[in-house]
CSV table of N, CA and C in Angstrom, one decimal:
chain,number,residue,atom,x,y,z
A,1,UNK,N,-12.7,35.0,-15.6
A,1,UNK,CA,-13.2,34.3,-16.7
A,1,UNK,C,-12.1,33.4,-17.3
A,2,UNK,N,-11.1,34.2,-17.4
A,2,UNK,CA,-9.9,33.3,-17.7
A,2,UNK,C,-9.4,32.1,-16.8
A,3,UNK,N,-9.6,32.3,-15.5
A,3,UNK,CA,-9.3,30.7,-14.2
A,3,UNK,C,-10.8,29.7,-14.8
A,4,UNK,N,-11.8,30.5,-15.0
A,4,UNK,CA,-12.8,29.6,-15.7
A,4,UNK,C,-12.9,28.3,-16.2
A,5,UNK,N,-11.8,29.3,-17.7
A,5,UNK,CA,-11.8,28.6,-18.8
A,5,UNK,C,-10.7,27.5,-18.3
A,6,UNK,N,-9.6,28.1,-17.7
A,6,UNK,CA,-8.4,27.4,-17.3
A,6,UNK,C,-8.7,25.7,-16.8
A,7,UNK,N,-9.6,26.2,-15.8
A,7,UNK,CA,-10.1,25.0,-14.8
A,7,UNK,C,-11.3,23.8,-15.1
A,8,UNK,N,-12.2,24.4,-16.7
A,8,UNK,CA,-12.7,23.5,-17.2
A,8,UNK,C,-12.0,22.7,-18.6
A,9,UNK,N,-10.8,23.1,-18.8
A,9,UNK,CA,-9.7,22.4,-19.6
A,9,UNK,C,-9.2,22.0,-19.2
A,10,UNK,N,-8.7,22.2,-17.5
A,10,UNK,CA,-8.0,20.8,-16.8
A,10,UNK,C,-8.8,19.8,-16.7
A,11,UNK,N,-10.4,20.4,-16.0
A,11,UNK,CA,-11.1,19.4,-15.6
A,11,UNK,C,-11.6,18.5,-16.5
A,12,UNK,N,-11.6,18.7,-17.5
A,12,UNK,CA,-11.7,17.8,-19.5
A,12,UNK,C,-10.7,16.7,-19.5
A,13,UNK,N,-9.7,17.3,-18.7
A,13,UNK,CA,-8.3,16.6,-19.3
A,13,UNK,C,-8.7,14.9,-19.2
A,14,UNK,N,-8.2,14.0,-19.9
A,14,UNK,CA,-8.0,12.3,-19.3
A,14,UNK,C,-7.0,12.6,-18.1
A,15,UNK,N,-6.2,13.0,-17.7
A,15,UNK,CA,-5.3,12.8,-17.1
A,15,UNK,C,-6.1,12.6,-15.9
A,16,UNK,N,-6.8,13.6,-15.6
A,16,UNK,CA,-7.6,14.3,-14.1
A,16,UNK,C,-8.4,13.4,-14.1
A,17,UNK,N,-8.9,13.5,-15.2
A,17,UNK,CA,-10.1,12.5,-14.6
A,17,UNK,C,-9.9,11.0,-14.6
A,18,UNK,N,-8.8,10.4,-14.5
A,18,UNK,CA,-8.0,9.0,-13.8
A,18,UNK,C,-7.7,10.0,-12.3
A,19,UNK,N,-7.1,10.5,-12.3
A,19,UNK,CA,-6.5,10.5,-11.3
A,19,UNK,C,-7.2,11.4,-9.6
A,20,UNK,N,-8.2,12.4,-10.7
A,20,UNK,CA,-8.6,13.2,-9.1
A,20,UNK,C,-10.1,12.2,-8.6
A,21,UNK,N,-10.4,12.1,-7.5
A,21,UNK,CA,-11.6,11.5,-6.7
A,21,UNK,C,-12.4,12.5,-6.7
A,22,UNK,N,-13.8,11.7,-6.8
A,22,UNK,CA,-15.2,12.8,-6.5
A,22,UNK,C,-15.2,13.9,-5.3
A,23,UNK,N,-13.9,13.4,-4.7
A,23,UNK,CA,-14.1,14.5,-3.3
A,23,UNK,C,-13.4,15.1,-3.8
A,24,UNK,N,-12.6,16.2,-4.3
A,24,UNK,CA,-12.1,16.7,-5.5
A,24,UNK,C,-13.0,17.6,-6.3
A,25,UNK,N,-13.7,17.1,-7.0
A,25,UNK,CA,-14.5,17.4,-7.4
A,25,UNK,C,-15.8,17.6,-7.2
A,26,UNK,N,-16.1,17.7,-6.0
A,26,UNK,CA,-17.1,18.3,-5.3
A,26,UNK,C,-16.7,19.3,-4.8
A,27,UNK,N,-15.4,19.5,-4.4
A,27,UNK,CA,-14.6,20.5,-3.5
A,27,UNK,C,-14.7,21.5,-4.8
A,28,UNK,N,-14.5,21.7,-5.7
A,28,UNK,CA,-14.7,22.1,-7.3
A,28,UNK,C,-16.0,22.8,-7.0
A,29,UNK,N,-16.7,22.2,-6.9
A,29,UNK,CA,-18.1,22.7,-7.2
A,29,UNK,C,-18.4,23.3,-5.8
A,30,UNK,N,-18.4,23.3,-5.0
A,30,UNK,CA,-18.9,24.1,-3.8
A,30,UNK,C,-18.6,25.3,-3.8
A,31,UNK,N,-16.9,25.6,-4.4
A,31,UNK,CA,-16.2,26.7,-4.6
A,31,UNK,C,-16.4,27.6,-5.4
A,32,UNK,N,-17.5,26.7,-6.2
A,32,UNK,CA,-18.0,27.5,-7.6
A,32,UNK,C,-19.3,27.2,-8.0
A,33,UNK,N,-20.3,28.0,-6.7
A,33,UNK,CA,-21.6,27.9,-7.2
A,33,UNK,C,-21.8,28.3,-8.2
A,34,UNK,N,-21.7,30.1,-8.8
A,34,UNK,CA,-22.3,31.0,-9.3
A,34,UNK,C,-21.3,30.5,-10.7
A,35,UNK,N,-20.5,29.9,-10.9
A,35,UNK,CA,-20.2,30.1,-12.5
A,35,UNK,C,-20.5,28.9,-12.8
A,36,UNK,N,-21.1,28.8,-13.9
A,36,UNK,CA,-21.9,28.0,-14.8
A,36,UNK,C,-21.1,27.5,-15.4
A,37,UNK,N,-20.1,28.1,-15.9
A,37,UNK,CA,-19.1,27.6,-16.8
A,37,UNK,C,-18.4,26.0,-15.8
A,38,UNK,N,-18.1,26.3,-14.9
A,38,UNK,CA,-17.2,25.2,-14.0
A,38,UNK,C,-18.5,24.7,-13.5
A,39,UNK,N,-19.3,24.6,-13.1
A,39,UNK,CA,-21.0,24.0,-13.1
A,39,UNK,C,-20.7,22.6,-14.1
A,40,UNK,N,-20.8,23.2,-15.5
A,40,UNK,CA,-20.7,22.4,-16.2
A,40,UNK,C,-19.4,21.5,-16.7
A,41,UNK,N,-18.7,22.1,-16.7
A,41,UNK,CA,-17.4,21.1,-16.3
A,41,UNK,C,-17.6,19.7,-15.0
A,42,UNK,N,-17.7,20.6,-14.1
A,42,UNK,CA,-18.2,19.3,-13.2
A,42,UNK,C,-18.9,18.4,-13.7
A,43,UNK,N,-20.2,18.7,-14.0
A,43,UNK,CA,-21.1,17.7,-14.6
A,43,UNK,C,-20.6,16.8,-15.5
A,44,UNK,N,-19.6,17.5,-16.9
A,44,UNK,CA,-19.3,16.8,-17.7
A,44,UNK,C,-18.1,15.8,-17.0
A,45,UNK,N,-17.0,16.1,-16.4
A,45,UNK,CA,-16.5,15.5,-15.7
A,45,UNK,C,-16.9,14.1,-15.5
A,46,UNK,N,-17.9,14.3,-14.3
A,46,UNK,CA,-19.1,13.6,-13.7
A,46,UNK,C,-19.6,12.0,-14.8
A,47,UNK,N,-20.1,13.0,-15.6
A,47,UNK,CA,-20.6,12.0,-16.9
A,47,UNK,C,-19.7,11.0,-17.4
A,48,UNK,N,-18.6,12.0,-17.5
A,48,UNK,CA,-17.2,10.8,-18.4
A,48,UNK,C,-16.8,9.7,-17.3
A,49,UNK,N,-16.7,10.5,-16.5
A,49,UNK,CA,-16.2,9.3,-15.1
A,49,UNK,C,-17.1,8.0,-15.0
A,50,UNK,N,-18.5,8.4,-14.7
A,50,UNK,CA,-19.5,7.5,-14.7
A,50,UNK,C,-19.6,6.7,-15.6
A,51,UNK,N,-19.5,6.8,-17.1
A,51,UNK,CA,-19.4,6.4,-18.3
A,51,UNK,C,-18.1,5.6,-18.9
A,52,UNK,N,-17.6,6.2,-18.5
A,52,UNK,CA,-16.0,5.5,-18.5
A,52,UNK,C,-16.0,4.0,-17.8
A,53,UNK,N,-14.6,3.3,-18.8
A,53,UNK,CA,-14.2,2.2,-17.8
A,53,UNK,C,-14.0,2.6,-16.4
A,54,UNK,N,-13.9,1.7,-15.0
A,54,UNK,CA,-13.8,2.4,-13.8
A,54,UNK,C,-12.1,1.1,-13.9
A,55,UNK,N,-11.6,2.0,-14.1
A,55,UNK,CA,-10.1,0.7,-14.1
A,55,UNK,C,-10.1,1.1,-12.9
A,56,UNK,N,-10.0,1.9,-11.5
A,56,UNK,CA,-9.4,1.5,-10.6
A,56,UNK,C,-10.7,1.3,-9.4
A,57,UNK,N,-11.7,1.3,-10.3
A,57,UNK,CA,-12.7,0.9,-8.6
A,57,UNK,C,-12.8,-0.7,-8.5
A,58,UNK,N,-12.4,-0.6,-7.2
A,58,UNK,CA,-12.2,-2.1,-7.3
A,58,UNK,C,-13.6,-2.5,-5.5
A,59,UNK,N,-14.4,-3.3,-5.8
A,59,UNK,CA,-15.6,-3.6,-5.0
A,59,UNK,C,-14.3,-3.9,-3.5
A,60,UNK,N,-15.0,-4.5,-2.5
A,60,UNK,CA,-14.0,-4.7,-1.4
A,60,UNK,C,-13.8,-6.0,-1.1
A,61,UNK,N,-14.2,-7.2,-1.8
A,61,UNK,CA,-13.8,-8.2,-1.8
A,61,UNK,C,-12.3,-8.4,-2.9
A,62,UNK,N,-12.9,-7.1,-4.0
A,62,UNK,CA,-11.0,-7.4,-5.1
A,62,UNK,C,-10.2,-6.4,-4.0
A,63,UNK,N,-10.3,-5.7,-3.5
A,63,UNK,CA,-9.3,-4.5,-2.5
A,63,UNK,C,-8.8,-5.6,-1.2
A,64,UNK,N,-9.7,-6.3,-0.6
A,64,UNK,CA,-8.7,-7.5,0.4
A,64,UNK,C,-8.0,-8.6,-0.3
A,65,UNK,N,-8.7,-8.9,-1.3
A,65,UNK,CA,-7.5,-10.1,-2.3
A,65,UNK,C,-6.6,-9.6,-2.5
A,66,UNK,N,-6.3,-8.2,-3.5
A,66,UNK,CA,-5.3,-7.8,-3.8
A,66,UNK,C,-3.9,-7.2,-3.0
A,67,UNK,N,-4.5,-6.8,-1.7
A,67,UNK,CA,-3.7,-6.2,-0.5
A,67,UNK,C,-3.4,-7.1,0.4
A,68,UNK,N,-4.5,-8.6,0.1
A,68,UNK,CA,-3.5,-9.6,1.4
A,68,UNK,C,-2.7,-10.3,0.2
A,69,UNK,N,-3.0,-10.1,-1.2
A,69,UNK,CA,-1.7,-10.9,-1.7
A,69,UNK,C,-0.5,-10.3,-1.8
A,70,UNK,N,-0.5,-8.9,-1.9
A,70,UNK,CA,0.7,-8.4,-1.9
A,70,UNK,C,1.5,-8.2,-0.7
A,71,UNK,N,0.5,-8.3,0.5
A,71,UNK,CA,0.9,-8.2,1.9
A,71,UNK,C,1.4,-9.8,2.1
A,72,UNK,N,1.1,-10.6,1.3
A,72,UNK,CA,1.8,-12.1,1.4
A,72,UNK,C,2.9,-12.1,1.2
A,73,UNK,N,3.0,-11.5,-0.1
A,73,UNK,CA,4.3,-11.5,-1.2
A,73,UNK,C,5.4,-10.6,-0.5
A,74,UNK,N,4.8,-9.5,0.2
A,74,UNK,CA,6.1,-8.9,0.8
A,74,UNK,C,6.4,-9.4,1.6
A,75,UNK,N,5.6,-10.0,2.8
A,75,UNK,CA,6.1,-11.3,4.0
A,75,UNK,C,6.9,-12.1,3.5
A,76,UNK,N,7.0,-12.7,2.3
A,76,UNK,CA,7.4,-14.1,1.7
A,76,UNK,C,8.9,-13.2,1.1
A,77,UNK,N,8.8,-12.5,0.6
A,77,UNK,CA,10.1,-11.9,0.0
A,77,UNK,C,11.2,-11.5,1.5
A,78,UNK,N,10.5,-10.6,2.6
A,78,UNK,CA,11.4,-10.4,3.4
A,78,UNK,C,11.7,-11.1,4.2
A,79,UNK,N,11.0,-12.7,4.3
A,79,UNK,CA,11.3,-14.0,5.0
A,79,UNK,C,12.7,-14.6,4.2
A,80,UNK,N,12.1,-14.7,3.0
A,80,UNK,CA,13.3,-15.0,1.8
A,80,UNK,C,15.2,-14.2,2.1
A,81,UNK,N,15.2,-12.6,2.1
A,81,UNK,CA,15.7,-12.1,2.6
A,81,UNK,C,16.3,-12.4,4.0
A,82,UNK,N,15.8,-12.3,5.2
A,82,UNK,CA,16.0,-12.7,6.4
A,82,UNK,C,16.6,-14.2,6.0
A,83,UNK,N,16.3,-14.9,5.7
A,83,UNK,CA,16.7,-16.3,5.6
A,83,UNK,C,17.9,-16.6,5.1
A,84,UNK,N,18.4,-16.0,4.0
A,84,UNK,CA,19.8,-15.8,3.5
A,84,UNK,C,20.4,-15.3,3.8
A,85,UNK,N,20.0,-13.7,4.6
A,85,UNK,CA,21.2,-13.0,5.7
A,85,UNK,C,21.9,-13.4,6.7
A,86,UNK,N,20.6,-14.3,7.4
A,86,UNK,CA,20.8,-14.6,8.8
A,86,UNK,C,21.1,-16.1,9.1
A,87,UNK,N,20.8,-16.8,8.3
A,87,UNK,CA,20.8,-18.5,8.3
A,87,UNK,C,22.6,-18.6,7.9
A,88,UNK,N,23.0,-18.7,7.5
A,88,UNK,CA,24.5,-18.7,7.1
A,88,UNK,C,25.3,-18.2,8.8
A,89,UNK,N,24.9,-17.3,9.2
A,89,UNK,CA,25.9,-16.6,10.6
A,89,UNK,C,25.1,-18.1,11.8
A,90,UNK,N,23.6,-18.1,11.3
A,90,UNK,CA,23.3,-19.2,12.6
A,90,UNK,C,23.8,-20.1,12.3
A,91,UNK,N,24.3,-20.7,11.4
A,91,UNK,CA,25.0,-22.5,10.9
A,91,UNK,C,26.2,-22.2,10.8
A,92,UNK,N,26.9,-21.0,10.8
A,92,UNK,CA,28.2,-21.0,11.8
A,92,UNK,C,28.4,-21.0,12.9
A,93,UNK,N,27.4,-20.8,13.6
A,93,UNK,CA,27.7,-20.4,15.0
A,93,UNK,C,27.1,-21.9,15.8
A,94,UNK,N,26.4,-22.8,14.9
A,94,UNK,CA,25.5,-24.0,15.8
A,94,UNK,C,26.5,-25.0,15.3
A,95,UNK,N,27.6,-24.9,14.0
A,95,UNK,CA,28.6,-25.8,13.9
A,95,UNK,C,29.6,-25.8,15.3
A,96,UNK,N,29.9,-24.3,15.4
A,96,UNK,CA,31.0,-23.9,16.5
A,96,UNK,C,30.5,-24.6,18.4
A,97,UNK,N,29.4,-24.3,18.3
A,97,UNK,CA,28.0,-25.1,19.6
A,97,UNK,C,28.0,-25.8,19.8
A,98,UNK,N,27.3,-26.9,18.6
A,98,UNK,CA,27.1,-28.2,18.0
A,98,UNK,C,25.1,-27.8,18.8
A,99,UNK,N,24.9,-26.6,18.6
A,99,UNK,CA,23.5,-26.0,19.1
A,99,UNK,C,22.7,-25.3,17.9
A,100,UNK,N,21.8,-26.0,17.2
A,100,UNK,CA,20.8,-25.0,16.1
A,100,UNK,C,19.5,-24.9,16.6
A,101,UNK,N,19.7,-23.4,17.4
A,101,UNK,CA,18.3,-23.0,17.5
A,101,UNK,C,17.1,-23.3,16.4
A,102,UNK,N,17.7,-23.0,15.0
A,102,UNK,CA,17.2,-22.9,13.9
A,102,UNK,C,15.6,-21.7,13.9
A,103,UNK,N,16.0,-20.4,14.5
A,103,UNK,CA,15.6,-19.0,13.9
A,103,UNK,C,15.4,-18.4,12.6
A,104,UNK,N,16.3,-18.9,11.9
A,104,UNK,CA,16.6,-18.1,10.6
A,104,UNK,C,16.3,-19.5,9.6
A,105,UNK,N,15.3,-21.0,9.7
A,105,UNK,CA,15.0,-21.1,8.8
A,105,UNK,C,13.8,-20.5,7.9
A,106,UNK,N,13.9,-21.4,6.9
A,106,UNK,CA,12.5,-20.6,6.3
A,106,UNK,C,11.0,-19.8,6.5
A,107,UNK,N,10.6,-20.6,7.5
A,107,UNK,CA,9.1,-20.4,7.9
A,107,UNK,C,9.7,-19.5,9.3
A,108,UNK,N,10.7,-19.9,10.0
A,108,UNK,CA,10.9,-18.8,11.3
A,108,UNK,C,11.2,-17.4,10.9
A,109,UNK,N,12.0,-17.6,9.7
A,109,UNK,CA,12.1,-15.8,9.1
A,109,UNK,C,10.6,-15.7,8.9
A,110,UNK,N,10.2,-15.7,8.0
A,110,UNK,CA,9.1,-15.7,6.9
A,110,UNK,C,8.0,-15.4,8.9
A,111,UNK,N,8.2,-15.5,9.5
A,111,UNK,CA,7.6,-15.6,10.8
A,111,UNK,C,7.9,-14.2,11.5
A,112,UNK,N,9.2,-13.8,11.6
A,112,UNK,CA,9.8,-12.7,11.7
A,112,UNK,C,9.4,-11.6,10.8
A,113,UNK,N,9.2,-11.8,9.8
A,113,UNK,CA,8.9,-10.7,8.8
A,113,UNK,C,7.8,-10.2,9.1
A,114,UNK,N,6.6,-11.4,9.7
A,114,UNK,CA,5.3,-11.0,9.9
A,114,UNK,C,5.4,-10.2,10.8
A,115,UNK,N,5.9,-10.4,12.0
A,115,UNK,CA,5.9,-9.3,13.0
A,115,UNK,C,6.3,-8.9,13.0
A,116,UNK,N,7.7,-7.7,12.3
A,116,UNK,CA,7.8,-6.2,12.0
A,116,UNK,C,6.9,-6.0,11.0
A,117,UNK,N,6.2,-6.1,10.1
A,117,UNK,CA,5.2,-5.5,9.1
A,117,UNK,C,3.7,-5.2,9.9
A,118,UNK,N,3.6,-6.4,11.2
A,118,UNK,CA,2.2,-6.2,11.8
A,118,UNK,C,2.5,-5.4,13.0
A,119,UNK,N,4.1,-5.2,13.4
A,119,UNK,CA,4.4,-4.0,14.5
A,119,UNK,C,3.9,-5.3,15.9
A,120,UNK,N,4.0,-6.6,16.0
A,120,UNK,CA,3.6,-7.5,17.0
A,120,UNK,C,5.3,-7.2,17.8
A,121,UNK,N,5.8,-7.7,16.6
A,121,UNK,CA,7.6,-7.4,17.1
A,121,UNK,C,7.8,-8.4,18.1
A,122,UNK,N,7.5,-9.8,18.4
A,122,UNK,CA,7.5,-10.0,20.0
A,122,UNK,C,8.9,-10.5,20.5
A,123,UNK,N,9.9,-10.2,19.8
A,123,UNK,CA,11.6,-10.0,20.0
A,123,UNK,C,12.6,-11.1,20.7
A,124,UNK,N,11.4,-12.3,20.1
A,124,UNK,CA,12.3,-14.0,20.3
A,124,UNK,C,13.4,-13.9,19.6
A,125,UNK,N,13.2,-13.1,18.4
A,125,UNK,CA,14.2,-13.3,17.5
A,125,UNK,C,14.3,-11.5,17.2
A,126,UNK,N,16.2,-11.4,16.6
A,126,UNK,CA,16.6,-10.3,15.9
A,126,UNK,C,17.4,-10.7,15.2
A,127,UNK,N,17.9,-9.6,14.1
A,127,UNK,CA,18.7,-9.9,13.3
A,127,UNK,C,19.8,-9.4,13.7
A,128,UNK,N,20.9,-10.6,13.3
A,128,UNK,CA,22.5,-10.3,14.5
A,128,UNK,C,23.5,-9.5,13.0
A,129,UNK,N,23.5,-9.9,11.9
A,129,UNK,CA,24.5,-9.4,11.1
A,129,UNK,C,23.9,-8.1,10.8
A,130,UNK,N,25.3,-7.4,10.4
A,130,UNK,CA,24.6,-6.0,10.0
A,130,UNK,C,23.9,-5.4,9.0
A,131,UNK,N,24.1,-6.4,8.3
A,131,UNK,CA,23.2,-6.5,6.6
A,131,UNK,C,21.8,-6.3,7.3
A,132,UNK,N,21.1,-7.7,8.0
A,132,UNK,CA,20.0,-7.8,8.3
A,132,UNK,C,19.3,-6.5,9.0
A,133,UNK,N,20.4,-6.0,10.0
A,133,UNK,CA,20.2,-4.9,11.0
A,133,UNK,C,19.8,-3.5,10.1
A,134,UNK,N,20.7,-3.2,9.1
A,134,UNK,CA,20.0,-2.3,7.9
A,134,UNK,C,19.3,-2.3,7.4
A,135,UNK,N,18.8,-3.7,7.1
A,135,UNK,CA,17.6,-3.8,5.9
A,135,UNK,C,16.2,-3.7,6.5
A,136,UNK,N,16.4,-4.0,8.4
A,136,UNK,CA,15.0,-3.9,9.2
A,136,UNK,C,14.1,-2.9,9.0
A,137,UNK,N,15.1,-1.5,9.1
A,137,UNK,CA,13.9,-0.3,9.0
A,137,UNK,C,13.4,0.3,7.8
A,138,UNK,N,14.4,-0.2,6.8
A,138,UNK,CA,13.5,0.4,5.2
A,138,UNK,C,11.9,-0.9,4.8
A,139,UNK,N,12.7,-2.2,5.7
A,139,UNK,CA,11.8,-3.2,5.3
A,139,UNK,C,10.5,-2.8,6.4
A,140,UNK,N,10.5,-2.3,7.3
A,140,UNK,CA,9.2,-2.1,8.3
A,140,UNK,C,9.1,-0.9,7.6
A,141,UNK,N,9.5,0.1,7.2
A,141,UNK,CA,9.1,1.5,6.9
A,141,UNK,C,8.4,1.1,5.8
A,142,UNK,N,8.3,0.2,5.1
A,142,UNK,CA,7.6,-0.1,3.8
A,142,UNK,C,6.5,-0.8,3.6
A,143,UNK,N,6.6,-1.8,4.7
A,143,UNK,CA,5.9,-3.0,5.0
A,143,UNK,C,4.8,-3.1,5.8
A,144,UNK,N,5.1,-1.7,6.8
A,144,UNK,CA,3.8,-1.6,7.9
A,144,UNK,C,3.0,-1.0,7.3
A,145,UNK,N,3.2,-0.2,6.3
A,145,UNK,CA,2.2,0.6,5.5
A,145,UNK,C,1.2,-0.2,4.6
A,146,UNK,N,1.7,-1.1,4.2
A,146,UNK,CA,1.3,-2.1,3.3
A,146,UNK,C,-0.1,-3.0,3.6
A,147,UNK,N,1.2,-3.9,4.8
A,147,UNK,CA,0.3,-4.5,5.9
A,147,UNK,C,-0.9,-3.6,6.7
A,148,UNK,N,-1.1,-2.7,7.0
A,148,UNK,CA,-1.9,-1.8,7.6
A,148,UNK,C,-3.2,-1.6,6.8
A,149,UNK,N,-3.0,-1.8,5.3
A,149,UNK,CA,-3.5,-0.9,4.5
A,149,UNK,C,-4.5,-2.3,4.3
A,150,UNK,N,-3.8,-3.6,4.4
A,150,UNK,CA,-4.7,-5.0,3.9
A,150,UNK,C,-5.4,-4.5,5.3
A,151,UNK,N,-5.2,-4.9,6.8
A,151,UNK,CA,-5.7,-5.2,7.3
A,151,UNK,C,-7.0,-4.0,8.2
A,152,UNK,N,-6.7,-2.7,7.0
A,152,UNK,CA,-7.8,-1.6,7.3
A,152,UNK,C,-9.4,-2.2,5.9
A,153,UNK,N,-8.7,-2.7,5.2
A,153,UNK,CA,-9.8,-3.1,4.6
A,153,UNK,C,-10.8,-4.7,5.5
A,154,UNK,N,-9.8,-5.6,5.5
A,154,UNK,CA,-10.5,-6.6,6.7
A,154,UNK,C,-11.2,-6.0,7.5
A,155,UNK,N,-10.7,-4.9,8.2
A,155,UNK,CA,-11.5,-4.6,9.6
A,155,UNK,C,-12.9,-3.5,9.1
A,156,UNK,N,-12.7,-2.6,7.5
A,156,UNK,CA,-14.1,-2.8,6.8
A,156,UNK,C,-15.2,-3.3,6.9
A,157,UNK,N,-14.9,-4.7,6.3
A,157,UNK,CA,-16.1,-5.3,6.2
A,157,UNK,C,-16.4,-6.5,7.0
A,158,UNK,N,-15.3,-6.2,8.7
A,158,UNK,CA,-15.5,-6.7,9.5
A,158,UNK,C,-16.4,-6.1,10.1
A,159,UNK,N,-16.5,-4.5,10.4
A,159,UNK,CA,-17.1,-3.5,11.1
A,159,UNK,C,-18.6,-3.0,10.1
């Protein structure tokens, strides 16, 4: 009686009910046919949720705007990045030549970034200083996830 009462004062709470999903809360209720008490919690739950502002449901034309713009923004930032690491060691090295590939301008990073975040990688280019060489795997460990996440909703409401 006491987990009861416990579990329909969490389930009251604002907190939870921002934060836990209907599957959650179904899982709640399956586990608790026979008490009435958490029955009704659910429901009330249920009610508030429904009734409530929905601040985080977002339809799936705002979930691809919002994840290809940030999937932009992170491209554009670790293009930015890559560009200032790596462009300075190439315009030393094309003064010393009198040879600029020109890899590490703007749009060729910004080009590079795309393919570690999309995992394409197609390895025309890498990063030669060691700065760049460190910053690769926190920036793909961050970025693939990101990028993954825009392009599971495209493939949504592609499929």
């Amino acid at each position: 009686a006491q987990i009861s009462r416990l579990l329909k004062a969490w389930l009251g709470g604002e907190k939870v009910q921002s934060l836990c999903g209907e599957s959650l809360i179904n899982l709640v209720r399956v586990n608790h046919k026979e008490n009435k008490e958490v029955q009704a919690a659910v429901d009330n739950f249920n009610h508030k949720r429904e009734t409530s502002l929905p601040l985080l449901e977002l339809n799936m034309g705002h979930e691809i705007l919002i994840s290809g713009i940030v999937a932009w923004v992170y491209v554009m930032i670790g293009g930015l990045l890559y560009w200032k690491l790596e462009r300075p060691t190439e315009v030393a090295s094309a003064i010393d030549t009198g040879d600029d590939p020109g890899l590490w301008k703007p749009a060729s990073a910004a080009f590079f970034a795309l393919t570690v975040v999309s995992t394409i990688g197609y390895g025309a280019t890498a990063p030669r200083t060691e700065n760049g060489r460190v910053l690769l795997i926190p920036y793909a460990l961050l970025g693939i996830p990101i990028f993954s996440y825009f392009l599971s909703r495209v493939s949504k409401v592609i499929n």
